[in-house]
Amino acid sequence: MSEMNGEKEFYMRRALQLAKQGMGHTSPNPMVGCVVVREGKIIAEGYHEKCGGFHAERNALLSCEDAQGAELYVTLEPCCHHGKTPPCTDIIIEKKIKKVYVGSMDPNPLVGGKGVGLLRSAGIEVECGILEEECHKLNEVFFHYIKNKTPFVVMKYAMTLDGKIASYTGNSKWITGEEARRNVQELRKRYSGILVGIGTVKADNPMLNCRIEEGVNPVRIICDSKLSIKENCQIVTTAKEIKTVIAYTKGSERKEERLKEAGCILLQAGQEEKTDLKILMNKLGEMEIDSVLIEGGAGIHGAALKAGIVNKVAAYIAPKIIGGESSKTPIGGIGIAKMDDALKLKNMQMETIGEDILVTGYLY
């Protein structure tokens, strides 16, 4: 790697670090970081702090009195259209930036190369593709949502080394260690929604909130086809504090009204006995919920895979063995008949978290 390439990657990595500070607050916008450099020194930094607020480039440049002749590093192509905030290309040109380094191009049709083109037409040199893979992965949710208008779906579960999520008695606390459980809270902060089936609600009476400092509660999404949820459960009694969606197919008008009065949002997703997850994803996308973490049991996991809505799998594996033919496994349903039909994960990654292992991979 040349010294120049190393320098460019150094500043882009700093921009990536800044971008992550917006995690949980920018949805459905991307996370973006920006660094302004002159003569080998950082003179300004910024990131997209929240949806509706100024973008990273504007935040950085507004904190810098004189940026003339400086270079700007940004993880995503600068926008060139008026949305909730002015175009970033305007202030880059106004501040007389000499050169712009871009991590990944913006898939939004309103931008899509136009931002880079506008800067070049103003006489600003632009170099694209600096740490492109890392910049793209940072915003895999945004890239999926902007192209498909449906949430990016992550299926998460914790299991023992022999593939069990609970003992034969149904006991499951705790399969993984404290560090892995904290990591799950980070996922709840990162993704906009958390989805479980009614079985999980009835069995555990969970809150499904984010329990870390500076955490952001995801929208709680409950698949409850017959609206059998108990009105005194934690999900319903806290629905006015934490946004809660209940997806159903059939229910009594009286029950619907009571749940709405409690603060729940009801979405009818299909007419059959089970909630149609594809219809549900389309409706959640219309609500600008750009990502969903499925954290339910075997039933909802099996249904999600069968519906083809899962984009990514996150499996926490504990160094424990439960055994037992009747002990529960992560994926329900009938399963496959032949190994050739097995779903195959791509771009696998593995990391150690405390005493546990986290394996992630993609299904597209």
PDB file of C-alpha atoms in Angstrom, residues 27-216:
ATOM      1  CA  SER A  27     -33.212   5.987  10.139  1.00  0.00           C
ATOM      2  CA  PRO A  28     -34.409   5.888   7.408  1.00  0.00           C
ATOM      3  CA  ASN A  29     -31.449   8.025   6.360  1.00  0.00           C
ATOM      4  CA  PRO A  30     -27.913   6.597   6.124  1.00  0.00           C
ATOM      5  CA  MET A  31     -25.126   6.964   8.670  1.00  0.00           C
ATOM      6  CA  VAL A  32     -22.500   9.313   7.234  1.00  0.00           C
ATOM      7  CA  GLY A  33     -19.239  10.710   8.554  1.00  0.00           C
ATOM      8  CA  CYS A  34     -17.063  13.527   7.220  1.00  0.00           C
ATOM      9  CA  VAL A  35     -13.498  14.733   7.838  1.00  0.00           C
ATOM     10  CA  VAL A  36     -11.963  17.964   6.484  1.00  0.00           C
ATOM     11  CA  VAL A  37      -8.158  17.930   6.081  1.00  0.00           C
ATOM     12  CA  ARG A  38      -5.638  20.629   5.238  1.00  0.00           C
ATOM     13  CA  GLU A  39      -1.888  20.044   4.963  1.00  0.00           C
ATOM     14  CA  GLY A  40      -2.120  16.687   6.679  1.00  0.00           C
ATOM     15  CA  LYS A  41      -4.161  17.901   9.658  1.00  0.00           C
ATOM     16  CA  ILE A  42      -7.850  17.437  10.450  1.00  0.00           C
ATOM     17  CA  ILE A  43      -9.437  20.888  10.726  1.00  0.00           C
ATOM     18  CA  ALA A  44     -13.098  19.826  11.024  1.00  0.00           C
ATOM     19  CA  GLU A  45     -15.258  16.761  11.581  1.00  0.00           C
ATOM     20  CA  GLY A  46     -18.954  15.993  11.480  1.00  0.00           C
ATOM     21  CA  TYR A  47     -21.522  13.240  11.130  1.00  0.00           C
ATOM     22  CA  HIS A  48     -25.221  12.884  10.380  1.00  0.00           C
ATOM     23  CA  GLU A  49     -26.578  13.054  13.908  1.00  0.00           C
ATOM     24  CA  LYS A  50     -30.290  12.445  13.387  1.00  0.00           C
ATOM     25  CA  CYS A  51     -32.952  12.185  10.705  1.00  0.00           C
ATOM     26  CA  GLY A  52     -34.038  15.694   9.738  1.00  0.00           C
ATOM     27  CA  GLY A  53     -30.794  17.262  10.945  1.00  0.00           C
ATOM     28  CA  PHE A  54     -27.910  18.553   8.853  1.00  0.00           C
ATOM     29  CA  HIS A  55     -25.866  15.989   6.961  1.00  0.00           C
ATOM     30  CA  ALA A  56     -22.276  15.128   7.851  1.00  0.00           C
ATOM     31  CA  GLU A  57     -20.613  17.471   5.340  1.00  0.00           C
ATOM     32  CA  ARG A  58     -22.618  20.497   6.428  1.00  0.00           C
ATOM     33  CA  ASN A  59     -22.046  19.758  10.123  1.00  0.00           C
ATOM     34  CA  ALA A  60     -18.304  19.532   9.500  1.00  0.00           C
ATOM     35  CA  LEU A  61     -17.999  22.605   7.311  1.00  0.00           C
ATOM     36  CA  LEU A  62     -20.171  24.802   9.542  1.00  0.00           C
ATOM     37  CA  SER A  63     -17.682  24.170  12.355  1.00  0.00           C
ATOM     38  CA  CYS A  64     -14.813  25.386  10.194  1.00  0.00           C
ATOM     39  CA  GLU A  65     -14.323  29.106   9.477  1.00  0.00           C
ATOM     40  CA  ASP A  66     -11.879  28.679   6.595  1.00  0.00           C
ATOM     41  CA  ALA A  67     -11.868  25.470   4.544  1.00  0.00           C
ATOM     42  CA  GLN A  68     -10.589  26.961   1.279  1.00  0.00           C
ATOM     43  CA  GLY A  69      -8.185  24.591  -0.452  1.00  0.00           C
ATOM     44  CA  ALA A  70      -8.858  21.764   1.993  1.00  0.00           C
ATOM     45  CA  GLU A  71      -9.715  18.163   1.187  1.00  0.00           C
ATOM     46  CA  LEU A  72     -12.929  16.527   2.337  1.00  0.00           C
ATOM     47  CA  TYR A  73     -13.463  12.838   3.120  1.00  0.00           C
ATOM     48  CA  VAL A  74     -17.040  11.554   3.263  1.00  0.00           C
ATOM     49  CA  THR A  75     -18.325   7.987   3.577  1.00  0.00           C
ATOM     50  CA  LEU A  76     -21.255   8.507   1.165  1.00  0.00           C
ATOM     51  CA  GLU A  77     -21.627  10.597  -1.983  1.00  0.00           C
ATOM     52  CA  PRO A  78     -22.711  14.159  -1.090  1.00  0.00           C
ATOM     53  CA  CYS A  79     -26.375  14.865  -1.768  1.00  0.00           C
ATOM     54  CA  CYS A  80     -27.310  17.413  -4.429  1.00  0.00           C
ATOM     55  CA  HIS A  81     -31.053  17.806  -3.843  1.00  0.00           C
ATOM     56  CA  HIS A  82     -33.240  19.745  -1.413  1.00  0.00           C
ATOM     57  CA  GLY A  83     -34.851  17.424   1.137  1.00  0.00           C
ATOM     58  CA  LYS A  84     -35.293  18.202   4.810  1.00  0.00           C
ATOM     59  CA  THR A  85     -31.938  19.996   4.587  1.00  0.00           C
ATOM     60  CA  PRO A  86     -30.066  21.906   1.841  1.00  0.00           C
ATOM     61  CA  PRO A  87     -27.770  20.066  -0.620  1.00  0.00           C
ATOM     62  CA  CYS A  88     -24.330  19.227   0.738  1.00  0.00           C
ATOM     63  CA  THR A  89     -22.794  19.940  -2.668  1.00  0.00           C
ATOM     64  CA  ASP A  90     -23.748  23.613  -2.202  1.00  0.00           C
ATOM     65  CA  ILE A  91     -21.712  24.154   0.943  1.00  0.00           C
ATOM     66  CA  ILE A  92     -18.760  22.114  -0.390  1.00  0.00           C
ATOM     67  CA  ILE A  93     -18.621  24.455  -3.392  1.00  0.00           C
ATOM     68  CA  GLU A  94     -19.216  27.579  -1.244  1.00  0.00           C
ATOM     69  CA  LYS A  95     -16.366  26.652   1.107  1.00  0.00           C
ATOM     70  CA  LYS A  96     -14.038  26.187  -1.894  1.00  0.00           C
ATOM     71  CA  ILE A  97     -12.988  22.643  -1.070  1.00  0.00           C
ATOM     72  CA  LYS A  98     -10.159  21.547  -3.377  1.00  0.00           C
ATOM     73  CA  LYS A  99     -10.796  17.789  -3.491  1.00  0.00           C
ATOM     74  CA  VAL A 100     -13.431  15.356  -2.238  1.00  0.00           C
ATOM     75  CA  TYR A 101     -12.807  11.695  -1.416  1.00  0.00           C
ATOM     76  CA  VAL A 102     -15.971   9.560  -1.474  1.00  0.00           C
ATOM     77  CA  GLY A 103     -16.388   6.143   0.146  1.00  0.00           C
ATOM     78  CA  SER A 104     -19.485   4.745  -1.570  1.00  0.00           C
ATOM     79  CA  MET A 105     -21.883   6.139  -4.143  1.00  0.00           C
ATOM     80  CA  ASP A 106     -25.454   6.960  -3.132  1.00  0.00           C
ATOM     81  CA  PRO A 107     -28.050   4.515  -4.550  1.00  0.00           C
ATOM     82  CA  ASN A 108     -30.812   7.096  -4.107  1.00  0.00           C
ATOM     83  CA  PRO A 109     -32.074   8.000  -7.622  1.00  0.00           C
ATOM     84  CA  LEU A 110     -32.149  11.649  -6.510  1.00  0.00           C
ATOM     85  CA  VAL A 111     -28.364  11.474  -6.125  1.00  0.00           C
ATOM     86  CA  GLY A 112     -26.839   8.408  -7.841  1.00  0.00           C
ATOM     87  CA  GLY A 113     -23.709  10.046  -9.269  1.00  0.00           C
ATOM     88  CA  LYS A 114     -25.259  13.490  -9.680  1.00  0.00           C
ATOM     89  CA  GLY A 115     -23.565  14.795  -6.536  1.00  0.00           C
ATOM     90  CA  VAL A 116     -20.127  13.798  -7.793  1.00  0.00           C
ATOM     91  CA  GLY A 117     -20.945  15.188 -11.245  1.00  0.00           C
ATOM     92  CA  LEU A 118     -22.008  18.536  -9.800  1.00  0.00           C
ATOM     93  CA  LEU A 119     -18.802  18.860  -7.785  1.00  0.00           C
ATOM     94  CA  ARG A 120     -16.653  18.040 -10.802  1.00  0.00           C
ATOM     95  CA  SER A 121     -18.518  20.567 -12.950  1.00  0.00           C
ATOM     96  CA  ALA A 122     -17.660  23.168 -10.288  1.00  0.00           C
ATOM     97  CA  GLY A 123     -13.974  22.395 -10.725  1.00  0.00           C
ATOM     98  CA  ILE A 124     -13.590  20.227  -7.612  1.00  0.00           C
ATOM     99  CA  GLU A 125     -11.533  17.070  -8.012  1.00  0.00           C
ATOM    100  CA  VAL A 126     -13.371  13.943  -6.805  1.00  0.00           C
ATOM    101  CA  GLU A 127     -11.967  10.489  -6.089  1.00  0.00           C
ATOM    102  CA  CYS A 128     -14.422   7.672  -5.362  1.00  0.00           C
ATOM    103  CA  GLY A 129     -14.183   4.202  -3.855  1.00  0.00           C
ATOM    104  CA  ILE A 130     -12.014   4.864  -0.776  1.00  0.00           C
ATOM    105  CA  LEU A 131     -12.728   1.917   1.587  1.00  0.00           C
ATOM    106  CA  GLU A 132     -15.803   1.319  -0.532  1.00  0.00           C
ATOM    107  CA  GLU A 133     -16.599  -2.113   0.919  1.00  0.00           C
ATOM    108  CA  GLU A 134     -16.515  -0.862   4.510  1.00  0.00           C
ATOM    109  CA  CYS A 135     -18.572   2.217   3.631  1.00  0.00           C
ATOM    110  CA  HIS A 136     -21.147   0.077   1.828  1.00  0.00           C
ATOM    111  CA  LYS A 137     -21.444  -2.374   4.719  1.00  0.00           C
ATOM    112  CA  LEU A 138     -21.940   0.469   7.182  1.00  0.00           C
ATOM    113  CA  ASN A 139     -25.126   1.373   5.329  1.00  0.00           C
ATOM    114  CA  GLU A 140     -26.315  -2.051   4.151  1.00  0.00           C
ATOM    115  CA  VAL A 141     -29.706  -1.216   5.657  1.00  0.00           C
ATOM    116  CA  PHE A 142     -29.998   2.053   3.729  1.00  0.00           C
ATOM    117  CA  PHE A 143     -28.823   0.503   0.458  1.00  0.00           C
ATOM    118  CA  HIS A 144     -31.418  -2.286   0.759  1.00  0.00           C
ATOM    119  CA  TYR A 145     -34.259   0.003   1.810  1.00  0.00           C
ATOM    120  CA  ILE A 146     -33.689   2.663  -0.840  1.00  0.00           C
ATOM    121  CA  LYS A 147     -33.713   0.006  -3.579  1.00  0.00           C
ATOM    122  CA  ASN A 148     -36.526  -2.242  -2.306  1.00  0.00           C
ATOM    123  CA  LYS A 149     -38.700   0.005  -0.091  1.00  0.00           C
ATOM    124  CA  THR A 150     -38.939  -2.888   2.376  1.00  0.00           C
ATOM    125  CA  PRO A 151     -37.007  -3.389   5.621  1.00  0.00           C
ATOM    126  CA  PHE A 152     -33.613  -5.074   5.761  1.00  0.00           C
ATOM    127  CA  VAL A 153     -34.376  -8.158   7.875  1.00  0.00           C
ATOM    128  CA  VAL A 154     -31.936  -9.755  10.317  1.00  0.00           C
ATOM    129  CA  MET A 155     -32.828 -13.060  11.993  1.00  0.00           C
ATOM    130  CA  LYS A 156     -31.070 -13.389  15.331  1.00  0.00           C
ATOM    131  CA  TYR A 157     -31.001 -16.331  17.708  1.00  0.00           C
ATOM    132  CA  ALA A 158     -28.836 -17.846  20.435  1.00  0.00           C
ATOM    133  CA  MET A 159     -28.221 -21.572  20.595  1.00  0.00           C
ATOM    134  CA  THR A 160     -26.019 -24.154  22.269  1.00  0.00           C
ATOM    135  CA  LEU A 161     -23.235 -26.026  20.518  1.00  0.00           C
ATOM    136  CA  ASP A 162     -25.688 -28.835  19.755  1.00  0.00           C
ATOM    137  CA  GLY A 163     -28.181 -26.454  18.160  1.00  0.00           C
ATOM    138  CA  LYS A 164     -30.736 -25.986  20.948  1.00  0.00           C
ATOM    139  CA  ILE A 165     -32.470 -22.756  21.992  1.00  0.00           C
ATOM    140  CA  ALA A 166     -34.086 -24.200  25.138  1.00  0.00           C
ATOM    141  CA  SER A 167     -34.122 -27.331  27.262  1.00  0.00           C
ATOM    142  CA  TYR A 168     -36.894 -29.918  27.008  1.00  0.00           C
ATOM    143  CA  THR A 169     -38.716 -28.041  29.807  1.00  0.00           C
ATOM    144  CA  GLY A 170     -38.601 -24.805  27.776  1.00  0.00           C
ATOM    145  CA  ASN A 171     -36.002 -23.140  30.001  1.00  0.00           C
ATOM    146  CA  SER A 172     -33.691 -20.816  28.014  1.00  0.00           C
ATOM    147  CA  LYS A 173     -32.157 -18.333  30.495  1.00  0.00           C
ATOM    148  CA  TRP A 174     -29.403 -17.867  29.823  1.00  0.00           C
ATOM    149  CA  ILE A 175     -27.889 -19.649  26.846  1.00  0.00           C
ATOM    150  CA  THR A 176     -25.236 -17.029  26.139  1.00  0.00           C
ATOM    151  CA  GLY A 177     -23.075 -14.981  28.468  1.00  0.00           C
ATOM    152  CA  GLU A 178     -23.441 -11.373  29.559  1.00  0.00           C
ATOM    153  CA  GLU A 179     -21.202  -9.937  26.822  1.00  0.00           C
ATOM    154  CA  ALA A 180     -23.190 -11.606  24.053  1.00  0.00           C
ATOM    155  CA  ARG A 181     -26.443 -10.397  25.588  1.00  0.00           C
ATOM    156  CA  ARG A 182     -25.090  -6.853  25.628  1.00  0.00           C
ATOM    157  CA  ASN A 183     -24.177  -7.233  21.964  1.00  0.00           C
ATOM    158  CA  VAL A 184     -27.823  -8.091  21.261  1.00  0.00           C
ATOM    159  CA  GLN A 185     -28.825  -4.778  22.852  1.00  0.00           C
ATOM    160  CA  GLU A 186     -26.520  -3.059  20.345  1.00  0.00           C
ATOM    161  CA  LEU A 187     -28.491  -4.766  17.573  1.00  0.00           C
ATOM    162  CA  ARG A 188     -31.727  -3.484  19.087  1.00  0.00           C
ATOM    163  CA  LYS A 189     -30.246   0.005  18.964  1.00  0.00           C
ATOM    164  CA  ARG A 190     -29.065  -0.369  15.368  1.00  0.00           C
ATOM    165  CA  TYR A 191     -32.220  -1.735  13.750  1.00  0.00           C
ATOM    166  CA  SER A 192     -35.483   0.214  13.533  1.00  0.00           C
ATOM    167  CA  GLY A 193     -37.873  -2.584  14.472  1.00  0.00           C
ATOM    168  CA  ILE A 194     -37.888  -5.804  16.488  1.00  0.00           C
ATOM    169  CA  LEU A 195     -40.281  -8.593  15.510  1.00  0.00           C
ATOM    170  CA  VAL A 196     -41.519 -11.573  17.516  1.00  0.00           C
ATOM    171  CA  GLY A 197     -44.457 -13.941  17.348  1.00  0.00           C
ATOM    172  CA  ILE A 198     -47.325 -13.998  19.825  1.00  0.00           C
ATOM    173  CA  GLY A 199     -45.933 -17.206  21.311  1.00  0.00           C
ATOM    174  CA  THR A 200     -42.867 -15.345  22.587  1.00  0.00           C
ATOM    175  CA  VAL A 201     -45.044 -12.612  24.087  1.00  0.00           C
ATOM    176  CA  LYS A 202     -47.241 -15.112  25.902  1.00  0.00           C
ATOM    177  CA  ALA A 203     -44.323 -17.207  27.159  1.00  0.00           C
ATOM    178  CA  ASP A 204     -41.935 -14.446  28.258  1.00  0.00           C
ATOM    179  CA  ASN A 205     -44.021 -11.244  28.636  1.00  0.00           C
ATOM    180  CA  PRO A 206     -41.020  -9.287  27.270  1.00  0.00           C
ATOM    181  CA  MET A 207     -40.495  -5.533  26.972  1.00  0.00           C
ATOM    182  CA  LEU A 208     -38.412  -5.784  23.760  1.00  0.00           C
ATOM    183  CA  ASN A 209     -36.707  -2.496  24.529  1.00  0.00           C
ATOM    184  CA  CYS A 210     -33.068  -1.427  24.263  1.00  0.00           C
ATOM    185  CA  ARG A 211     -31.411  -1.692  27.670  1.00  0.00           C
ATOM    186  CA  ILE A 212     -28.088   0.085  27.186  1.00  0.00           C
ATOM    187  CA  GLU A 213     -26.958   3.629  27.879  1.00  0.00           C
ATOM    188  CA  GLU A 214     -27.902   5.966  25.025  1.00  0.00           C
ATOM    189  CA  GLY A 215     -29.931   3.126  23.544  1.00  0.00           C
ATOM    190  CA  VAL A 216     -32.791   3.672  21.137  1.00  0.00           C
TER     191      VAL A 216
END
